[in-house]
Coordinates of C-alpha atoms in Angstrom, one line a residue:
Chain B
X1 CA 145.4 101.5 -86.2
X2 CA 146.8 101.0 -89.6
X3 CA 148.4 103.5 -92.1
X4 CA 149.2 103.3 -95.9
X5 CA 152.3 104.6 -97.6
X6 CA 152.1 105.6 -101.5
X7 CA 155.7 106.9 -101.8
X8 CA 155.1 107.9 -105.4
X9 CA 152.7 110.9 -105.7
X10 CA 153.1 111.4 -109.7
X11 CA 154.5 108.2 -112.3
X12 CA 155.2 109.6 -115.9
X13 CA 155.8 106.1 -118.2
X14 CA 155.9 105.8 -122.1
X15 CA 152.9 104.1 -123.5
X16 CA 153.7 100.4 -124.1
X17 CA 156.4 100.2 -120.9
X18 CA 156.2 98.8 -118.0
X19 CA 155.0 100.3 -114.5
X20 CA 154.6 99.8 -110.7
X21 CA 153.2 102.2 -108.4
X22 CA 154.5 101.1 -104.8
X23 CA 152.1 100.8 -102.0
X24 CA 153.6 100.1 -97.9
X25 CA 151.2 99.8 -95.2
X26 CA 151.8 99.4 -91.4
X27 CA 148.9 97.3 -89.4
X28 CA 149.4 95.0 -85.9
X29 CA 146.7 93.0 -86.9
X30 CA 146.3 90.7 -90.4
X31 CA 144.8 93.0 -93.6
X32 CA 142.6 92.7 -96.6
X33 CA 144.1 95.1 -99.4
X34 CA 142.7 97.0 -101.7
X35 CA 143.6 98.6 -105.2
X36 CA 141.4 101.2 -106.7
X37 CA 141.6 103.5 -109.7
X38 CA 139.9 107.0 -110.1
X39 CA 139.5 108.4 -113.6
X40 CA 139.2 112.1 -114.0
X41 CA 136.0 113.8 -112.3
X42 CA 134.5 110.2 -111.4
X43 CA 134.4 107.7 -108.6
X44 CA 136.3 105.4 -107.2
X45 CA 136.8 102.0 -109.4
X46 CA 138.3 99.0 -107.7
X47 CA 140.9 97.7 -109.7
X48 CA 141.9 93.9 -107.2
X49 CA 141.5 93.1 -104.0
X50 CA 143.7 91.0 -101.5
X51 CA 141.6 89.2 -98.7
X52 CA 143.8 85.7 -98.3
X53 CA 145.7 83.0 -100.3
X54 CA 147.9 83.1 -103.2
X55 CA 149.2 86.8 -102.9
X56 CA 149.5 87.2 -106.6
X57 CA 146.1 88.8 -107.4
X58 CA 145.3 89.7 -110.9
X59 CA 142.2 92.6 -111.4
X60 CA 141.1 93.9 -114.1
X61 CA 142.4 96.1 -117.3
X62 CA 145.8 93.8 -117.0
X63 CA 146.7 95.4 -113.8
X64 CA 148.2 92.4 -110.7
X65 CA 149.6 92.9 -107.4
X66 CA 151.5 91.3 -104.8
X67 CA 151.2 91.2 -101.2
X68 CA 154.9 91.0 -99.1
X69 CA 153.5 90.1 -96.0
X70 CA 157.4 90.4 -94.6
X71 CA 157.9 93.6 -96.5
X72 CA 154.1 94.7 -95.6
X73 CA 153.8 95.9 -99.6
X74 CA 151.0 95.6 -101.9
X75 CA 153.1 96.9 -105.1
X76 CA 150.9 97.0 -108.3
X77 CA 151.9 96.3 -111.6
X78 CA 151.4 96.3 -115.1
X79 CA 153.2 95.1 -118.6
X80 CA 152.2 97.6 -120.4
X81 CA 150.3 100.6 -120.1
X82 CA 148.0 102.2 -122.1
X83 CA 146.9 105.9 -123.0
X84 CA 143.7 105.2 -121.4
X85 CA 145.5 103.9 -118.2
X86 CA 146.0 107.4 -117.1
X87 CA 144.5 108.3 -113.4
X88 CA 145.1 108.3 -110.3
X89 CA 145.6 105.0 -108.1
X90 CA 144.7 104.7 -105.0
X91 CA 146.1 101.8 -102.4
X92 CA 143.9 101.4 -99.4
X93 CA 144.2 98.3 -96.4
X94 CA 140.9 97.5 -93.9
X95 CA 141.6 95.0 -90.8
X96 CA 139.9 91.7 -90.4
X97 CA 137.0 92.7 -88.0
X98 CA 137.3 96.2 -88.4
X99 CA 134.3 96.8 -89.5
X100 CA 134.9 97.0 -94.0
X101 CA 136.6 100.4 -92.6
X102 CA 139.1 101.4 -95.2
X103 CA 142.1 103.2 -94.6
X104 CA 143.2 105.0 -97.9
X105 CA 146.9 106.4 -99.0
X106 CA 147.6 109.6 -100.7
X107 CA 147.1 107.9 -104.1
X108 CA 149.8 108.3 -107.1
X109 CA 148.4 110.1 -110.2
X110 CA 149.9 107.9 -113.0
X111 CA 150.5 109.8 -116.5
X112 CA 150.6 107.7 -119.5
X113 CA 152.8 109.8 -122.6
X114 CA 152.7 108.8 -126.4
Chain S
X1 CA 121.3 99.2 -111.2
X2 CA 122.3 102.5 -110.7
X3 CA 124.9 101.6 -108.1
X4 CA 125.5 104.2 -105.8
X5 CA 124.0 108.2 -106.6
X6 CA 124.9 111.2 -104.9
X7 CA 123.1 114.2 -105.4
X8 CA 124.0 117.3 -105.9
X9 CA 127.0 116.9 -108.3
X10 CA 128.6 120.6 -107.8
X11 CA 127.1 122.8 -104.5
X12 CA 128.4 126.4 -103.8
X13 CA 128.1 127.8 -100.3
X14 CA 128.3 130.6 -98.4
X15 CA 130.3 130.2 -95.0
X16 CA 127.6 129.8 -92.8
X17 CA 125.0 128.4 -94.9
X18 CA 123.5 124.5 -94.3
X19 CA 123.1 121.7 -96.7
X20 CA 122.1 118.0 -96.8
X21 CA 124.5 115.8 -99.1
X22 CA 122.2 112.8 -100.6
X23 CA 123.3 109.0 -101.1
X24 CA 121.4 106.2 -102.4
X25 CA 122.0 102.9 -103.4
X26 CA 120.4 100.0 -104.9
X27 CA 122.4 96.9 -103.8
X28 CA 121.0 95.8 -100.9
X29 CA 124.6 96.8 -99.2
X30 CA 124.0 96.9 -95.3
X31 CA 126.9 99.3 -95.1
X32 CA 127.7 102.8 -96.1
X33 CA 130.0 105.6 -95.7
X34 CA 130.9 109.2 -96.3
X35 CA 134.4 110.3 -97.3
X36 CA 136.3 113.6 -98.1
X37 CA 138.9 113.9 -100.5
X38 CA 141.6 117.0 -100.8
X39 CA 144.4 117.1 -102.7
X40 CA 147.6 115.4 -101.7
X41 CA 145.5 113.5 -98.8
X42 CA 143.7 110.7 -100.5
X43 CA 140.2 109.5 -99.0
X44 CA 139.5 110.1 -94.8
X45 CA 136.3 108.6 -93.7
X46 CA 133.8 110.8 -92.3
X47 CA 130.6 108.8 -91.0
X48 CA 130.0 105.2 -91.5
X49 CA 126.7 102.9 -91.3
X50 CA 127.7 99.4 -90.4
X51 CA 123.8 98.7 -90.4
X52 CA 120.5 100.6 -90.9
X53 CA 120.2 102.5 -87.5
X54 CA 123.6 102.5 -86.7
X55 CA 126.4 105.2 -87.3
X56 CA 130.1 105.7 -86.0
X57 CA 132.4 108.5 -86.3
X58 CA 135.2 108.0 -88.6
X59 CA 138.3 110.0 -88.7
X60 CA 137.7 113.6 -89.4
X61 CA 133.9 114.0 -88.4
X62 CA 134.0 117.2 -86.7
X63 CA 131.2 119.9 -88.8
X64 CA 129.2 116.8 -90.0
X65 CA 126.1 115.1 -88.7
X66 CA 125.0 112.0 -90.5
X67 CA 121.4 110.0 -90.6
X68 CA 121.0 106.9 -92.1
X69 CA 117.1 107.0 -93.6
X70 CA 116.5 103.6 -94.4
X71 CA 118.8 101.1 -96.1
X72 CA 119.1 102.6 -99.1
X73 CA 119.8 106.0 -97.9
X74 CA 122.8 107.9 -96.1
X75 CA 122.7 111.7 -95.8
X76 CA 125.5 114.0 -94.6
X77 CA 124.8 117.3 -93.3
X78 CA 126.7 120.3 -93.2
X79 CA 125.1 122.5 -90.0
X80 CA 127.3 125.8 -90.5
X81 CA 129.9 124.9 -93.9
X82 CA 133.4 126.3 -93.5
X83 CA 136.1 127.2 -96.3
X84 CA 138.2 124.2 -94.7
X85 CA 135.4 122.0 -95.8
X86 CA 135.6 122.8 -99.2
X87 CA 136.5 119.2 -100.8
X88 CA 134.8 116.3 -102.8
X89 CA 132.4 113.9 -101.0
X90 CA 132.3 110.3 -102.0
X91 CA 129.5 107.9 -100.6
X92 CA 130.1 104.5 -100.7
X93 CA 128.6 101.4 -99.5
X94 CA 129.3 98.0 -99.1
X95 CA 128.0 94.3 -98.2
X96 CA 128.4 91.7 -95.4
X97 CA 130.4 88.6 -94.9
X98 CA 134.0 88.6 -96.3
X99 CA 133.4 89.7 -99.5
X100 CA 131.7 92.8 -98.0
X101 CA 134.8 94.1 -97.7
X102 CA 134.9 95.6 -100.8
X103 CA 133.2 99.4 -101.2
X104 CA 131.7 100.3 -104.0
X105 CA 131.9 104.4 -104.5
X106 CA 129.5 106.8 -106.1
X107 CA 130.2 109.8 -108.4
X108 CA 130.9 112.7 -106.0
X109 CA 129.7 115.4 -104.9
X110 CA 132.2 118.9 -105.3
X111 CA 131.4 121.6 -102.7
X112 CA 133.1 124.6 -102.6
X113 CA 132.5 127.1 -99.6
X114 CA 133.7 130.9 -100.2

């Protein structure tokens, strides 16, 4: 079975700075990773995805991660963040052959200030 | 394309009382699933469809009974709601092959149960 760790539950950053909202995950077997974004009173929104290769993904609205396969982190980042950025991330991992079951972390509710 | 549509948006029960949550989507996905999400515990898995005619328990599925009508459709049902299943319920569904892996989610339904 595999877990996911969001350490960070709340992120308050200064519009225009820099942020990363830390995502661990524990799993026996290889992993695809997953990034998704909720915006107030909607749906989930996926932001990147890791399945294989380089393990610098970019997604979309500027946002990249990188997956530490020796450090089992999928850490996502931005250069600067926007008003408009503020939600709540979610990081979530699936096993290959598990059956596109994903296995979600407590999410971190980013909060972008003027 | 509408994506994925849930119906209703908001539902308030009685404890005690019965109802159907309704998914639908227009993708052609093979796969769908029900989640739950409460504060402070990010997305658990319900029910999932890997395949019309197939369903599997996920992680909390006590209370729920699923039934997947067709491809399009995936209902969740709610035989005698609860207060401890007052939450938001996200359908989601998903492709085949290795890009299946990603889920896409629908809008949500809230339920609260007094």
């Amino acid at each position: 079975a595999q877990s996911v760790t969001q350490l960070d539950s709340q992120v308050p950053v200064f519009e225009e700075a820099p942020v990363e909202l830390r995502c661990n995950y524990s799993s026996s077997v290889s992993v695809y990773l997953f990034w998704y974004v909720q915006y107030p009173n909607q749906g989930l929104q996926l932001l990147l995805k890791y399945l294989s290769g380089s393990t610098l993904v970019k997604g979309i609205n500027g946002f990249e991660a990188e997956f530490n396969k020796s450090q089992t982190s999928f850490h996502l980042r931005k250069p600067s963040v926007h008003i408009s950025d503020t939600a709540e991330y979610f990081c979530a991992v699936s096993h290959t052959g598990g059956g596109n079951k994903l296995t979600f972390g407590t999410g971190t509710q980013l909060k972008v200030e003027l | 394309n509408a994506g994925v549509t849930q119906t209703p948006k908001f539902q308030v029960l009685k404890t005690g009382q019965s109802m159907t949550l309704q998914c639908a989507q227009d993708m052609n996905h093979n796969s769908m699933y029900w989640y739950r999400q409460d504060p402070g515990m990010g997305l658990r898995l319900i029910y999932y469809s890997a395949s019309e005619g197939t369903t599997d328990k996920g992680e909390v599925p006590n209370g729920y009974n699923v039934s997947r009508l067709n491809k399009r459709e995936f209902s969740l049902r709610l035989e005698s709601a609860a207060p401890s299943q007052t939450s938001v319920y996200f359908c989601a569904s998903s492709g085949t092959g290795v890009e299946g892996e990603t889920q896409y989610f629908g809008p949500g339904t809230r339920l609260l149960v007094l």
